[in-house]
Tab-separated table of C-alpha atoms and ligand atoms in Angstrom:
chain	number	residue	atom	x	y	z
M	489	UNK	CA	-97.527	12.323	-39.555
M	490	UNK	CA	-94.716	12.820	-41.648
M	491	UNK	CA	-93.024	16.291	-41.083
M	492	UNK	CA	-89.449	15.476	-42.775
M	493	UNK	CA	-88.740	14.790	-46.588
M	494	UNK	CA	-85.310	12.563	-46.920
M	495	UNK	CA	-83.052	12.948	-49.929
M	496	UNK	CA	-79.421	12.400	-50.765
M	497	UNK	CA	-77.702	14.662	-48.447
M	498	UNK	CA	-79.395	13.273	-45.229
M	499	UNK	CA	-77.555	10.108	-43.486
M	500	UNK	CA	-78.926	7.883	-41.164
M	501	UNK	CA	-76.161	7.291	-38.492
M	502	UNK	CA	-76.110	3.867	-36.322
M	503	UNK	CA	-74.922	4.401	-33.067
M	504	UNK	CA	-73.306	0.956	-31.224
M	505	UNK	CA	-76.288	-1.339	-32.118
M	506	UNK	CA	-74.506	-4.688	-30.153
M	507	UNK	CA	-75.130	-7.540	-28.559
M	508	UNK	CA	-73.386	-5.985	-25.287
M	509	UNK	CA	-75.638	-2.952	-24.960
M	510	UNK	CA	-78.543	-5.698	-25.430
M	511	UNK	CA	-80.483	-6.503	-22.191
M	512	UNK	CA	-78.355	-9.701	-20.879
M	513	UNK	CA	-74.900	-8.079	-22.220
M	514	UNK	CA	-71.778	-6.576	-19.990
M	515	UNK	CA	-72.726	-3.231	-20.379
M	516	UNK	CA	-76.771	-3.792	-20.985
M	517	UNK	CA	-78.870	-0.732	-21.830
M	518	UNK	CA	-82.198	-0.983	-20.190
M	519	UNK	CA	-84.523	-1.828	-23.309
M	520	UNK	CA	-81.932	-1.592	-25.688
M	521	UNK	CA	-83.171	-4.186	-27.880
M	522	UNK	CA	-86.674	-2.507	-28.533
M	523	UNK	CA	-84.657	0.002	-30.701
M	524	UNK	CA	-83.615	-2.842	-33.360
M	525	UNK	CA	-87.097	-2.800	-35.668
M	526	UNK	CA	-87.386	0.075	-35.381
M	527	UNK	CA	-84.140	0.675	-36.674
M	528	UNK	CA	-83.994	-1.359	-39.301
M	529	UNK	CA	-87.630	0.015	-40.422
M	530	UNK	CA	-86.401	3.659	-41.129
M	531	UNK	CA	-82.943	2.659	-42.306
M	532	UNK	CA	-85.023	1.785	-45.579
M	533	UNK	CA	-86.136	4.956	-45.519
M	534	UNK	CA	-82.640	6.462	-46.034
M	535	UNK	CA	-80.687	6.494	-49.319
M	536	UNK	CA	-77.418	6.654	-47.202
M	537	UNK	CA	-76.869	4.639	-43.858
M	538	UNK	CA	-73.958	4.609	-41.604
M	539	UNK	CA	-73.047	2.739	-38.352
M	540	UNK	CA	-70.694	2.410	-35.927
M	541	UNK	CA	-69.235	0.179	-33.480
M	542	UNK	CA	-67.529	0.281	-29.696
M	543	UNK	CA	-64.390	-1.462	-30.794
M	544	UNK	CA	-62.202	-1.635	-27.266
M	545	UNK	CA	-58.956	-3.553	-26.982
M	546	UNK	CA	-58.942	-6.079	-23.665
M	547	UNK	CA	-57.790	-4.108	-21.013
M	548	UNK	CA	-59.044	-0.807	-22.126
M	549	UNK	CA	-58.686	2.286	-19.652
M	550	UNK	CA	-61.897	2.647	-19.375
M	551	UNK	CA	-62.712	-0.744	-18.312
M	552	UNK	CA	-62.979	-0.449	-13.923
M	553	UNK	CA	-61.149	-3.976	-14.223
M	554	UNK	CA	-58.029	-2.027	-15.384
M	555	UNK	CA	-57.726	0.114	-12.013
M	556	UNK	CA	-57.230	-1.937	-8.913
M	557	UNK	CA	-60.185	-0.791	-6.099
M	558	UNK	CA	-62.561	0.967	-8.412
M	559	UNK	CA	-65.789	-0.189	-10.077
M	560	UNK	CA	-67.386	-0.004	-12.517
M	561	UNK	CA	-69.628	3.671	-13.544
M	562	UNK	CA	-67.650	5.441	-10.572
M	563	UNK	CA	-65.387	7.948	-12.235
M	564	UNK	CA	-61.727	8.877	-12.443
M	565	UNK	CA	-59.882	11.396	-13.385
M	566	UNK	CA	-57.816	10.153	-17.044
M	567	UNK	CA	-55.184	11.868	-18.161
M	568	UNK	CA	-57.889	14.173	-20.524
M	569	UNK	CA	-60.155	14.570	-17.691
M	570	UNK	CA	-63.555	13.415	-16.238
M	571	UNK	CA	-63.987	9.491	-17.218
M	572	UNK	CA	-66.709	6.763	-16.418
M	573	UNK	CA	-65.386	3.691	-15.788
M	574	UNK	CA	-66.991	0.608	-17.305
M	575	UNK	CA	-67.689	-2.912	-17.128
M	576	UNK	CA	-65.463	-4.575	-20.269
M	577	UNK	CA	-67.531	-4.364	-22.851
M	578	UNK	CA	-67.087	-4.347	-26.594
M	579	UNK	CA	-63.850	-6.080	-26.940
M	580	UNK	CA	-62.618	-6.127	-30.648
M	581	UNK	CA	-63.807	-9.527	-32.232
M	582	UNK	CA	-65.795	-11.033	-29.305
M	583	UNK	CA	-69.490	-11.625	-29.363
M	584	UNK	CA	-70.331	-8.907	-27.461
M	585	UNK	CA	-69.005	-6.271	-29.833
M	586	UNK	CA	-70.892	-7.664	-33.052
M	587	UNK	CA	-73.654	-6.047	-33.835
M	588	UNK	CA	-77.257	-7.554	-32.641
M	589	UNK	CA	-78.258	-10.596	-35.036
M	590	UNK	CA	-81.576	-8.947	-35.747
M	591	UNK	CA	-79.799	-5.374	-37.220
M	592	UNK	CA	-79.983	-5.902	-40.957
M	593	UNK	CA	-76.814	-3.795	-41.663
M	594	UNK	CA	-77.404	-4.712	-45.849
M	595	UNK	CA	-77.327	-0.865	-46.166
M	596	UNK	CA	-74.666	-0.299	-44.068
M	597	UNK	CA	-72.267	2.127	-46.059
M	598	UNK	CA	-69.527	2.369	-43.754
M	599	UNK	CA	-68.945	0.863	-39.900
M	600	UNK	CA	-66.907	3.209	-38.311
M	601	UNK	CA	-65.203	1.771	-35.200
M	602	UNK	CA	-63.896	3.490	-32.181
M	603	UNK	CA	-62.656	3.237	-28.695
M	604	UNK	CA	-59.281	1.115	-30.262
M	605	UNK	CA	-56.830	3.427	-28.114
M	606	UNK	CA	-56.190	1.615	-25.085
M	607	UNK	CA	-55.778	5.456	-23.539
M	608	UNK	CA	-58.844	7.391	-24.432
M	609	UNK	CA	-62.369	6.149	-24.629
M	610	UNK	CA	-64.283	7.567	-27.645
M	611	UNK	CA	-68.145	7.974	-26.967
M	612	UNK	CA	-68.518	10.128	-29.666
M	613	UNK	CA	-68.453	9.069	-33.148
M	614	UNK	CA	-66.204	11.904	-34.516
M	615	UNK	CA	-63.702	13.283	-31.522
M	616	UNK	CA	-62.453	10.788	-28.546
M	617	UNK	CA	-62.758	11.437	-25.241
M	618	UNK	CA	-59.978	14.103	-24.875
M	619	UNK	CA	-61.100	16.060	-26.912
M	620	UNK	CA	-58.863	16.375	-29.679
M	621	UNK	CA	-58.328	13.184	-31.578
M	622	UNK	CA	-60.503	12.729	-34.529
M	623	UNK	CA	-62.213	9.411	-35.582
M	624	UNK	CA	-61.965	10.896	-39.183
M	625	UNK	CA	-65.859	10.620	-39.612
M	626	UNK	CA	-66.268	14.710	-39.951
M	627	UNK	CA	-63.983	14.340	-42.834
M	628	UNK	CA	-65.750	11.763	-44.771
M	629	UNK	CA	-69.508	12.806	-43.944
M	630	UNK	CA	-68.179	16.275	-45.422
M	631	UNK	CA	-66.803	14.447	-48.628
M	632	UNK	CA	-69.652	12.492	-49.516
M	633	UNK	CA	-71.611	15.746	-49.085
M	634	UNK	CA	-74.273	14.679	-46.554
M	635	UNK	CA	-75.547	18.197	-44.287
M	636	UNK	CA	-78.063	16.724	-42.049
M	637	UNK	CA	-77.463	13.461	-40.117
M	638	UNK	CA	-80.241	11.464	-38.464
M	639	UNK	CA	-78.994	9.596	-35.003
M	640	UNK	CA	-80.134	6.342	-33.862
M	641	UNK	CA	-79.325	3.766	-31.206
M	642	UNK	CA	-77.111	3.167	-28.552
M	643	UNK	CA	-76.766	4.683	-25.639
M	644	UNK	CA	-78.570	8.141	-25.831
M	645	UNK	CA	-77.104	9.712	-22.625
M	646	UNK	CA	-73.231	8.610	-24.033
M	647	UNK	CA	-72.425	8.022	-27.348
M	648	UNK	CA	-75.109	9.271	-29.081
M	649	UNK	CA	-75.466	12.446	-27.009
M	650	UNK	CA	-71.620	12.909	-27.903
M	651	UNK	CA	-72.036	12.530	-31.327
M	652	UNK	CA	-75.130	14.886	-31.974
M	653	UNK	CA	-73.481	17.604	-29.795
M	654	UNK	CA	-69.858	17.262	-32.187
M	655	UNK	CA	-72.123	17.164	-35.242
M	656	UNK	CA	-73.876	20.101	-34.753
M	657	UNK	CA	-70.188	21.745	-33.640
M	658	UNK	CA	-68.794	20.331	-36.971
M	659	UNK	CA	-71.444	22.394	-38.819
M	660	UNK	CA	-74.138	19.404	-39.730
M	661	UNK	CA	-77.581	19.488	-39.074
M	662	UNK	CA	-78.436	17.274	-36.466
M	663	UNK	CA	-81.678	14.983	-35.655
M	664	UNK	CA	-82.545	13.045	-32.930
M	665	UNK	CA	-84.766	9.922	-33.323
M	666	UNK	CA	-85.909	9.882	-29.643
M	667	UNK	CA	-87.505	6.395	-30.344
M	668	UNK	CA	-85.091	4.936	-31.947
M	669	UNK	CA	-82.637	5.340	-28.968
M	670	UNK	CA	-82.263	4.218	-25.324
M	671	UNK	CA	-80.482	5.571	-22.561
M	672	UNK	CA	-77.909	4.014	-19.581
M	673	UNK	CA	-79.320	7.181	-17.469
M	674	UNK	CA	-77.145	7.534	-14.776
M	675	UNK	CA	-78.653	10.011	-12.678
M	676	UNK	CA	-80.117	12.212	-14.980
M	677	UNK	CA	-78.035	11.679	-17.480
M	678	UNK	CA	-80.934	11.324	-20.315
M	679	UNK	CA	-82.848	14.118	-19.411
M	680	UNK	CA	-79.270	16.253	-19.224
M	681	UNK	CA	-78.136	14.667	-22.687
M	682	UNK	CA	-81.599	15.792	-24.353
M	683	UNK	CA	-81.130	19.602	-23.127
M	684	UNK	CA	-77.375	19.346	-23.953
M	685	UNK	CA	-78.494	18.495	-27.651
M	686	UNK	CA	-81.198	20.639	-28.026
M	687	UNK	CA	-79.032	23.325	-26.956
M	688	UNK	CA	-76.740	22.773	-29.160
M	689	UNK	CA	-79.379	23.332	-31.987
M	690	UNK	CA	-79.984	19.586	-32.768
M	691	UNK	CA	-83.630	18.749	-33.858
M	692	UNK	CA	-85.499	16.011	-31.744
M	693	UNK	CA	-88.390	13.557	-34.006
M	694	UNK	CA	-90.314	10.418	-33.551
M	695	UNK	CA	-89.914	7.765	-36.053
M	696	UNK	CA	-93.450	8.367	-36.807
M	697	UNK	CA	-92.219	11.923	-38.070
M	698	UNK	CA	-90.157	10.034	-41.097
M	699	UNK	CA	-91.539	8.961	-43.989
M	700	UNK	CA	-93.339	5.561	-44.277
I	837	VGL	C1	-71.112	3.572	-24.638
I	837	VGL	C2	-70.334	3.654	-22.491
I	837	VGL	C3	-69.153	3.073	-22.862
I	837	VGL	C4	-72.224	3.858	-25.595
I	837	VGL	C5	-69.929	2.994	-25.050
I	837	VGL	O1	-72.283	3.235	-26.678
I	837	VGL	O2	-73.065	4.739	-25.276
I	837	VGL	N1	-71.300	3.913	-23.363
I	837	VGL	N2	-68.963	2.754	-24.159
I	838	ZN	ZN1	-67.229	1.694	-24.689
């Protein structure tokens, strides 16, 4: 049932597709693997594909193993507010940062990596965790002219949650492929993520829904 025509001003955009959000890896998201083929099945469908990457120096803030007594997915109050503490995860150039070996990221057009501050984590792809500092991706979605973006991948209650809501506040259309997606769900924290993005007006499809 396809319900969505793609052309050249719709971007597929790869959300943290690696090895340590894989079952087995420091930060694993349950299933997280079973989001790979299907990934790299509708990426083909896309004239323009994206990705990004977790990219944390050792150490990072919001590691737990960088504040003495606390562990990891309690929370703490940063310096910007509210923040999750982590296992590490994603450290810049280690295995568990690449992406997973099965991700064919041939069309990859740019890998946009975030989360390099040691101060401020950055779940979503396009505005860190305080609030204010830009990644820089609004900027150069705007000047290669893409208006809806397509979101895929890892995790759906963090990262990708974040970066639907800023896209749709940065004026994009924004689509949710619910399939193509898994979440850490802490609490309710999938369920919340899905209202949070559907309130903000993004759209929410199967992979079925896109062209074959
Ligand atoms: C993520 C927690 C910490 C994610 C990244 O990709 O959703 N979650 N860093
Ligand atoms: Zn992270």
């Amino acid at each position: 049932m396809t319900t969505v025509t793609l052309g050249e001003s719709d971007c597929l955009v790869v959300i943290d597709l690696q090895n340590d959000f894989m079952p087995g890896g420091a930060l694993a998201v349950p299933d997280g693997d079973a989001v790979v083929p299907v990934i790299n099945r509708i990426a083909a469908r896309f004239q323009h594909v994206i990705a990004t990457q977790d990219w944390h120096p050792a150490g990072h803030s919001s590691f737990a193993s960088a504040h003495p007594g606390r562990s990891p997915f309690e929370t703490i109050q940063a310096a910007y507010g509210e923040q999750t503490l982590w296992p590490d995860h994603c450290v810049q150039g280690t295995s568990g940062a690449a992406f997973h070996g099965d991700f064919n990221p041939e069309r990859v057009e740019l890998i946009l990596r975030k989360g390099f501050r040691p101060g401020i984590d950055s779940y979503s792809a396009f505005t860190e965790n305080d609030r204010s500092t830009t990644t820089g991706l609004e900027g150069y979605l705007r000047a290669r002219g893409f208006r809806r973006l397509f979101f895929a991948g890892l995790a759906t209650d963090f990262c990708v949650g974040w970066s639907v809501e800023d896209a749709r506040a940065a004026g994009f259309q924004a689509v949710l492929i619910e399939d193509a997606c898994r979440a850490i769900d802490l609490g309710d924290s999938r369920a919340a993520a899905v209202s949070a993005m559907e309130a903000a007006g993004a759209r929410i499809l199967r992979s079925s829904e896109l062209p074959s």
